[in-house]
Amino acid sequence: MSTTMAPNVKAVSSPGKRTVYSMCGMCAVRCPMEVKVEDGRVTWLQGNTHDKAIGASLCAKGAAGLAFEADDQRPQTPLIRSGPRGSGQWRRASWDEALDHIADKLKDTVETFGPRGIALSDRGGFFNDLARTFVKALGSPNYFNHDVTCGGNVHNAARATFGFSHAALVPDFERTKHLVLYGRNIVESLMVKEVKAFMTAMSRGMRCTYIDPRASATAAKATRFWQVRPNSDYALNLALIHEVLQKEAYDKDFVERFVSGMDVLREAVKDTTPEWQEAHTGVPAGELREFVAEIAGQRPGVVFNPGWMTARHKQSFHVSRTALILNALMGNLETPGGFIIGKRPVFYGRKGLKPLAERVPAVAEPRVDGAGTTHPTWDPAIGALHQLFAAAETGQPYGIGAYIAYRHDPVTALPDAEALKRAMDKLNLIVSIDVRYSETGWYSDVILPESTYLERANILAQLPGPVPVFVMRDQAIAPRFDSRPAWWIFREILRRMGRMEALDFETIEEIWNYQLEGTGVTVDDMREAGIVRLADAPRLGTRDELKFFTPSGKIEIDSALMAKAGLPFLPPYQPNTAPGGDRFTLLFGRPPTLAHGQSLNNPLLREAAPEQRLWIHPERASPLGIRDGDWVEVSGGGSYVGRLRAFVTKWIHAEAVFMLHGYGATVPLATRALGVGVADQRLQHGKLYEFDPAGAGNALTETTVRVQRAAMQGVPA
């Protein structure tokens, strides 16, 4: 088959009306959806009504999918860099030329560094069996996802404590009595199913305690809001555990049967009283005691969400770990109103999807980041991406020559973009495979346009849950431009590298049939509704069936992984010095209309996007002469200075300032986002290699910035 031909797909331009079951691609959540197609054009998008949890609902980002599909401001053909990196000098190339160019550079990398000198990162999620298989087939161990700037700390904390990821913990919102959130801004940084379940639960009387230095929209919905000092949540949790143990407000039977290391826990919290934490967090000791008395009567229907936005400072692994320990003390696992542990198909006597990665021999080479070896608490399944760039820069523990960013934009996601680009300059090849012009793509050597989520099919995915499911993203329409799906791109690179066995398929249907072997499910079954459930109804496991995949088989407070790494189980809280004068701790987040840095150029979402403002407390703004609406300048220690307007409000902690993430884009072909707002990651100067040692997550919220009233108060040119 000539590589200049489009991959073989079912007829997508046929006349008439039809419904295609797919998955949204406007953010990393990937909600199930129905796509209405008429005469080869998408006419309507909505949630997949076969999934009762989402119904026909989509968020604003999902509803803007048609605007994205119609937009011409995205890569339309392969591009090869013809000038310096980042200069914007490109030449169009055929797929054959671009793929040959990449393969030649990869072969040069293998010659110099061995196969381990090739690395890839992606957004992780449902379909990463494909990218993992591709990297493994090349003979490299160096696959990474984006979690060092997202859920890496909480994932690794759960793995060290429970033996499985936090993603396997599904809150039973229908029966939860009390939900505790650490900066998990459900209402704005949203997953449609989760926010619908949350709002329904609140309407029927569930209580919610929200903990954050900033009052987000979720704080406005909560029944209790604790405006804690930035990065102080570990101190709060140590005090909560102290009080729970002191008042014996925990499930003694569950703890005795399933928890190891209670002596370690008691020793760690013996002095962390409510009064002790008040000095660190600002939460009144009396309120903490009232909270513990309240949840004592609500357990086991008390859920401590171990967080996303906790994964941002050097002790946030322990914030998540102590939240997980609090759940264990509540005895809320596999219990109505608590956490339901996600089931795999075998629990219901079914067979799961056949992994593509099984087609490739195991790679014996050690990972470049030491995940799982020199760093036992770092899961090698997700890696520590910042350490890839450290290796590229230093050649230690070995050199990296080629890097592929698949639907991932580390120049926007990782801190200190200038430092990251210096590390990337050591690479011989940078490839961006994406549906848009990202900051990373603009700094790459080759851009390969992936077809949009409406124009492509993906491999099938298997999701654990109360009932495990198979899910499908099917192709709805033909590509508008000269783009390709990722499975085809990876296959063609492997063919040129002489490693085609892993993805030796001619069509996506061939891949699906391989994945479905032995499951009793067919491709026609998948296409009928886009979702196949592997049981008629969920079943809670009994206590005898409750399993933890740790060496002891228990929830390990005295974690074997942490002991192997030489890390303290529960170290003392390390307070940060409060910044004063014109210095503040920088916090960031996102609104419901935008997904990180990928949405602002969408014509509909740009129109709906809020103005990016700097939240600042009036007690700190007044001495600096800053009034609400004034233009301010923000600097982080490097050469970058951002300019935006101030939002003076008591709903941000006085030690912090806050801005929305995803602004400050520099790619000239993405004209709607170009130059709009401030790039918070560029203010995180010097933070590329600062991270939580136990969980590997970047210490993003330990950034200190300087804020001044701008001399010129007009709108910047």
JSON list of N, CA and C in Angstrom, two decimals, residues 102-103 106-107 110 114-120 131-142 360-361 363 402 404 490 493-500 502:
[
{"chain": "A", "resi": 102, "resn": "ILE", "atom": "N", "xyz": [11.64, 11.39, 9.29]},
{"chain": "A", "resi": 102, "resn": "ILE", "atom": "CA", "xyz": [11.59, 10.98, 10.70]},
{"chain": "A", "resi": 102, "resn": "ILE", "atom": "C", "xyz": [12.32, 9.66, 10.89]},
{"chain": "A", "resi": 103, "resn": "ALA", "atom": "N", "xyz": [12.06, 8.69, 10.02]},
{"chain": "A", "resi": 103, "resn": "ALA", "atom": "CA", "xyz": [12.70, 7.39, 10.17]},
{"chain": "A", "resi": 103, "resn": "ALA", "atom": "C", "xyz": [14.22, 7.50, 10.06]},
{"chain": "A", "resi": 106, "resn": "LEU", "atom": "N", "xyz": [15.44, 8.87, 13.30]},
{"chain": "A", "resi": 106, "resn": "LEU", "atom": "CA", "xyz": [15.34, 7.86, 14.35]},
{"chain": "A", "resi": 106, "resn": "LEU", "atom": "C", "xyz": [16.47, 6.83, 14.22]},
{"chain": "A", "resi": 107, "resn": "LYS", "atom": "N", "xyz": [16.79, 6.46, 12.99]},
{"chain": "A", "resi": 107, "resn": "LYS", "atom": "CA", "xyz": [17.89, 5.52, 12.78]},
{"chain": "A", "resi": 107, "resn": "LYS", "atom": "C", "xyz": [19.22, 6.13, 13.22]},
{"chain": "A", "resi": 110, "resn": "VAL", "atom": "N", "xyz": [19.27, 5.83, 16.98]},
{"chain": "A", "resi": 110, "resn": "VAL", "atom": "CA", "xyz": [19.58, 4.46, 17.40]},
{"chain": "A", "resi": 110, "resn": "VAL", "atom": "C", "xyz": [21.07, 4.18, 17.24]},
{"chain": "A", "resi": 114, "resn": "GLY", "atom": "N", "xyz": [21.43, 4.12, 20.81]},
{"chain": "A", "resi": 114, "resn": "GLY", "atom": "CA", "xyz": [20.66, 2.90, 20.96]},
{"chain": "A", "resi": 114, "resn": "GLY", "atom": "C", "xyz": [19.18, 3.22, 20.93]},
{"chain": "A", "resi": 115, "resn": "PRO", "atom": "N", "xyz": [18.31, 2.20, 20.84]},
{"chain": "A", "resi": 115, "resn": "PRO", "atom": "CA", "xyz": [16.86, 2.46, 20.81]},
{"chain": "A", "resi": 115, "resn": "PRO", "atom": "C", "xyz": [16.36, 3.24, 22.01]},
{"chain": "A", "resi": 116, "resn": "ARG", "atom": "N", "xyz": [17.02, 3.11, 23.15]},
{"chain": "A", "resi": 116, "resn": "ARG", "atom": "CA", "xyz": [16.57, 3.82, 24.35]},
{"chain": "A", "resi": 116, "resn": "ARG", "atom": "C", "xyz": [16.69, 5.33, 24.22]},
{"chain": "A", "resi": 117, "resn": "GLY", "atom": "N", "xyz": [17.40, 5.79, 23.19]},
{"chain": "A", "resi": 117, "resn": "GLY", "atom": "CA", "xyz": [17.53, 7.23, 22.97]},
{"chain": "A", "resi": 117, "resn": "GLY", "atom": "C", "xyz": [16.32, 7.86, 22.32]},
{"chain": "A", "resi": 118, "resn": "ILE", "atom": "N", "xyz": [15.26, 7.07, 22.09]},
{"chain": "A", "resi": 118, "resn": "ILE", "atom": "CA", "xyz": [14.00, 7.57, 21.54]},
{"chain": "A", "resi": 118, "resn": "ILE", "atom": "C", "xyz": [12.97, 7.66, 22.66]},
{"chain": "A", "resi": 119, "resn": "ALA", "atom": "N", "xyz": [12.21, 8.73, 22.73]},
{"chain": "A", "resi": 119, "resn": "ALA", "atom": "CA", "xyz": [11.19, 8.90, 23.77]},
{"chain": "A", "resi": 119, "resn": "ALA", "atom": "C", "xyz": [9.93, 9.50, 23.17]},
{"chain": "A", "resi": 120, "resn": "LEU", "atom": "N", "xyz": [8.82, 9.23, 23.83]},
{"chain": "A", "resi": 120, "resn": "LEU", "atom": "CA", "xyz": [7.52, 9.79, 23.42]},
{"chain": "A", "resi": 120, "resn": "LEU", "atom": "C", "xyz": [6.73, 10.15, 24.67]},
{"chain": "A", "resi": 131, "resn": "ALA", "atom": "N", "xyz": [0.27, 4.15, 21.82]},
{"chain": "A", "resi": 131, "resn": "ALA", "atom": "CA", "xyz": [1.55, 4.84, 21.93]},
{"chain": "A", "resi": 131, "resn": "ALA", "atom": "C", "xyz": [2.57, 3.99, 22.68]},
{"chain": "A", "resi": 132, "resn": "ARG", "atom": "N", "xyz": [2.13, 3.31, 23.73]},
{"chain": "A", "resi": 132, "resn": "ARG", "atom": "CA", "xyz": [3.05, 2.42, 24.47]},
{"chain": "A", "resi": 132, "resn": "ARG", "atom": "C", "xyz": [3.59, 1.32, 23.55]},
{"chain": "A", "resi": 133, "resn": "THR", "atom": "N", "xyz": [2.71, 0.76, 22.74]},
{"chain": "A", "resi": 133, "resn": "THR", "atom": "CA", "xyz": [3.13, -0.31, 21.83]},
{"chain": "A", "resi": 133, "resn": "THR", "atom": "C", "xyz": [4.15, 0.22, 20.82]},
{"chain": "A", "resi": 134, "resn": "PHE", "atom": "N", "xyz": [3.91, 1.41, 20.30]},
{"chain": "A", "resi": 134, "resn": "PHE", "atom": "CA", "xyz": [4.83, 2.02, 19.34]},
{"chain": "A", "resi": 134, "resn": "PHE", "atom": "C", "xyz": [6.22, 2.20, 19.95]},
{"chain": "A", "resi": 135, "resn": "VAL", "atom": "N", "xyz": [6.29, 2.77, 21.14]},
{"chain": "A", "resi": 135, "resn": "VAL", "atom": "CA", "xyz": [7.59, 3.01, 21.78]},
{"chain": "A", "resi": 135, "resn": "VAL", "atom": "C", "xyz": [8.28, 1.68, 22.10]},
{"chain": "A", "resi": 136, "resn": "LYS", "atom": "N", "xyz": [7.51, 0.74, 22.61]},
{"chain": "A", "resi": 136, "resn": "LYS", "atom": "CA", "xyz": [8.05, -0.58, 22.94]},
{"chain": "A", "resi": 136, "resn": "LYS", "atom": "C", "xyz": [8.57, -1.28, 21.69]},
{"chain": "A", "resi": 137, "resn": "ALA", "atom": "N", "xyz": [7.86, -1.16, 20.58]},
{"chain": "A", "resi": 137, "resn": "ALA", "atom": "CA", "xyz": [8.27, -1.79, 19.33]},
{"chain": "A", "resi": 137, "resn": "ALA", "atom": "C", "xyz": [9.59, -1.21, 18.82]},
{"chain": "A", "resi": 138, "resn": "LEU", "atom": "N", "xyz": [9.84, 0.05, 19.10]},
{"chain": "A", "resi": 138, "resn": "LEU", "atom": "CA", "xyz": [11.11, 0.67, 18.72]},
{"chain": "A", "resi": 138, "resn": "LEU", "atom": "C", "xyz": [12.26, 0.19, 19.59]},
{"chain": "A", "resi": 139, "resn": "GLY", "atom": "N", "xyz": [11.94, -0.50, 20.70]},
{"chain": "A", "resi": 139, "resn": "GLY", "atom": "CA", "xyz": [12.97, -1.00, 21.59]},
{"chain": "A", "resi": 139, "resn": "GLY", "atom": "C", "xyz": [13.33, -0.06, 22.71]},
{"chain": "A", "resi": 140, "resn": "SER", "atom": "N", "xyz": [12.48, 0.96, 22.95]},
{"chain": "A", "resi": 140, "resn": "SER", "atom": "CA", "xyz": [12.76, 1.95, 23.99]},
{"chain": "A", "resi": 140, "resn": "SER", "atom": "C", "xyz": [11.81, 1.76, 25.18]},
{"chain": "A", "resi": 141, "resn": "PRO", "atom": "N", "xyz": [12.30, 1.98, 26.40]},
{"chain": "A", "resi": 141, "resn": "PRO", "atom": "CA", "xyz": [11.41, 1.94, 27.57]},
{"chain": "A", "resi": 141, "resn": "PRO", "atom": "C", "xyz": [10.79, 3.30, 27.87]},
{"chain": "A", "resi": 142, "resn": "ASN", "atom": "N", "xyz": [11.09, 4.31, 27.04]},
{"chain": "A", "resi": 142, "resn": "ASN", "atom": "CA", "xyz": [10.84, 5.69, 27.46]},
{"chain": "A", "resi": 142, "resn": "ASN", "atom": "C", "xyz": [9.54, 6.28, 26.91]},
{"chain": "A", "resi": 360, "resn": "VAL", "atom": "N", "xyz": [4.67, -7.28, 21.28]},
{"chain": "A", "resi": 360, "resn": "VAL", "atom": "CA", "xyz": [6.06, -6.83, 21.25]},
{"chain": "A", "resi": 360, "resn": "VAL", "atom": "C", "xyz": [6.81, -7.41, 22.45]},
{"chain": "A", "resi": 361, "resn": "PRO", "atom": "N", "xyz": [8.04, -7.89, 22.26]},
{"chain": "A", "resi": 361, "resn": "PRO", "atom": "CA", "xyz": [8.82, -8.39, 23.41]},
{"chain": "A", "resi": 361, "resn": "PRO", "atom": "C", "xyz": [9.08, -7.28, 24.43]},
{"chain": "A", "resi": 363, "resn": "VAL", "atom": "N", "xyz": [11.02, -4.79, 26.87]},
{"chain": "A", "resi": 363, "resn": "VAL", "atom": "CA", "xyz": [12.26, -4.03, 26.71]},
{"chain": "A", "resi": 363, "resn": "VAL", "atom": "C", "xyz": [13.06, -4.13, 28.01]},
{"chain": "A", "resi": 402, "resn": "ALA", "atom": "N", "xyz": [15.96, 11.67, 20.30]},
{"chain": "A", "resi": 402, "resn": "ALA", "atom": "CA", "xyz": [14.73, 11.93, 19.55]},
{"chain": "A", "resi": 402, "resn": "ALA", "atom": "C", "xyz": [13.55, 11.92, 20.49]},
{"chain": "A", "resi": 404, "resn": "ILE", "atom": "N", "xyz": [9.17, 12.49, 20.54]},
{"chain": "A", "resi": 404, "resn": "ILE", "atom": "CA", "xyz": [7.89, 12.63, 19.84]},
{"chain": "A", "resi": 404, "resn": "ILE", "atom": "C", "xyz": [6.84, 13.08, 20.85]},
{"chain": "A", "resi": 490, "resn": "PHE", "atom": "N", "xyz": [1.85, 5.79, 13.35]},
{"chain": "A", "resi": 490, "resn": "PHE", "atom": "CA", "xyz": [2.79, 4.94, 14.08]},
{"chain": "A", "resi": 490, "resn": "PHE", "atom": "C", "xyz": [3.14, 3.70, 13.26]},
{"chain": "A", "resi": 493, "resn": "ILE", "atom": "N", "xyz": [5.74, 4.64, 10.55]},
{"chain": "A", "resi": 493, "resn": "ILE", "atom": "CA", "xyz": [7.09, 4.85, 11.09]},
{"chain": "A", "resi": 493, "resn": "ILE", "atom": "C", "xyz": [7.73, 3.50, 11.41]},
{"chain": "A", "resi": 494, "resn": "LEU", "atom": "N", "xyz": [6.97, 2.61, 12.04]},
{"chain": "A", "resi": 494, "resn": "LEU", "atom": "CA", "xyz": [7.51, 1.29, 12.37]},
{"chain": "A", "resi": 494, "resn": "LEU", "atom": "C", "xyz": [7.89, 0.52, 11.11]},
{"chain": "A", "resi": 495, "resn": "ARG", "atom": "N", "xyz": [7.12, 0.62, 10.07]},
{"chain": "A", "resi": 495, "resn": "ARG", "atom": "CA", "xyz": [7.46, -0.05, 8.81]},
{"chain": "A", "resi": 495, "resn": "ARG", "atom": "C", "xyz": [8.81, 0.43, 8.29]},
{"chain": "A", "resi": 496, "resn": "ARG", "atom": "N", "xyz": [9.03, 1.71, 8.36]},
{"chain": "A", "resi": 496, "resn": "ARG", "atom": "CA", "xyz": [10.30, 2.27, 7.89]},
{"chain": "A", "resi": 496, "resn": "ARG", "atom": "C", "xyz": [11.46, 1.90, 8.80]},
{"chain": "A", "resi": 497, "resn": "MET", "atom": "N", "xyz": [11.16, 1.58, 10.04]},
{"chain": "A", "resi": 497, "resn": "MET", "atom": "CA", "xyz": [12.20, 1.18, 11.00]},
{"chain": "A", "resi": 497, "resn": "MET", "atom": "C", "xyz": [12.40, -0.33, 11.02]},
{"chain": "A", "resi": 498, "resn": "GLY", "atom": "N", "xyz": [11.67, -1.06, 10.18]},
{"chain": "A", "resi": 498, "resn": "GLY", "atom": "CA", "xyz": [11.78, -2.51, 10.17]},
{"chain": "A", "resi": 498, "resn": "GLY", "atom": "C", "xyz": [11.19, -3.17, 11.39]},
{"chain": "A", "resi": 499, "resn": "ARG", "atom": "N", "xyz": [10.20, -2.50, 12.03]},
{"chain": "A", "resi": 499, "resn": "ARG", "atom": "CA", "xyz": [9.57, -3.02, 13.26]},
{"chain": "A", "resi": 499, "resn": "ARG", "atom": "C", "xyz": [8.06, -3.13, 13.09]},
{"chain": "A", "resi": 500, "resn": "MET", "atom": "N", "xyz": [7.61, -3.50, 11.90]},
{"chain": "A", "resi": 500, "resn": "MET", "atom": "CA", "xyz": [6.19, -3.39, 11.57]},
{"chain": "A", "resi": 500, "resn": "MET", "atom": "C", "xyz": [5.31, -4.42, 12.27]},
{"chain": "A", "resi": 502, "resn": "ALA", "atom": "N", "xyz": [4.43, -5.10, 15.24]},
{"chain": "A", "resi": 502, "resn": "ALA", "atom": "CA", "xyz": [3.56, -4.66, 16.34]},
{"chain": "A", "resi": 502, "resn": "ALA", "atom": "C", "xyz": [2.24, -4.09, 15.83]}
]
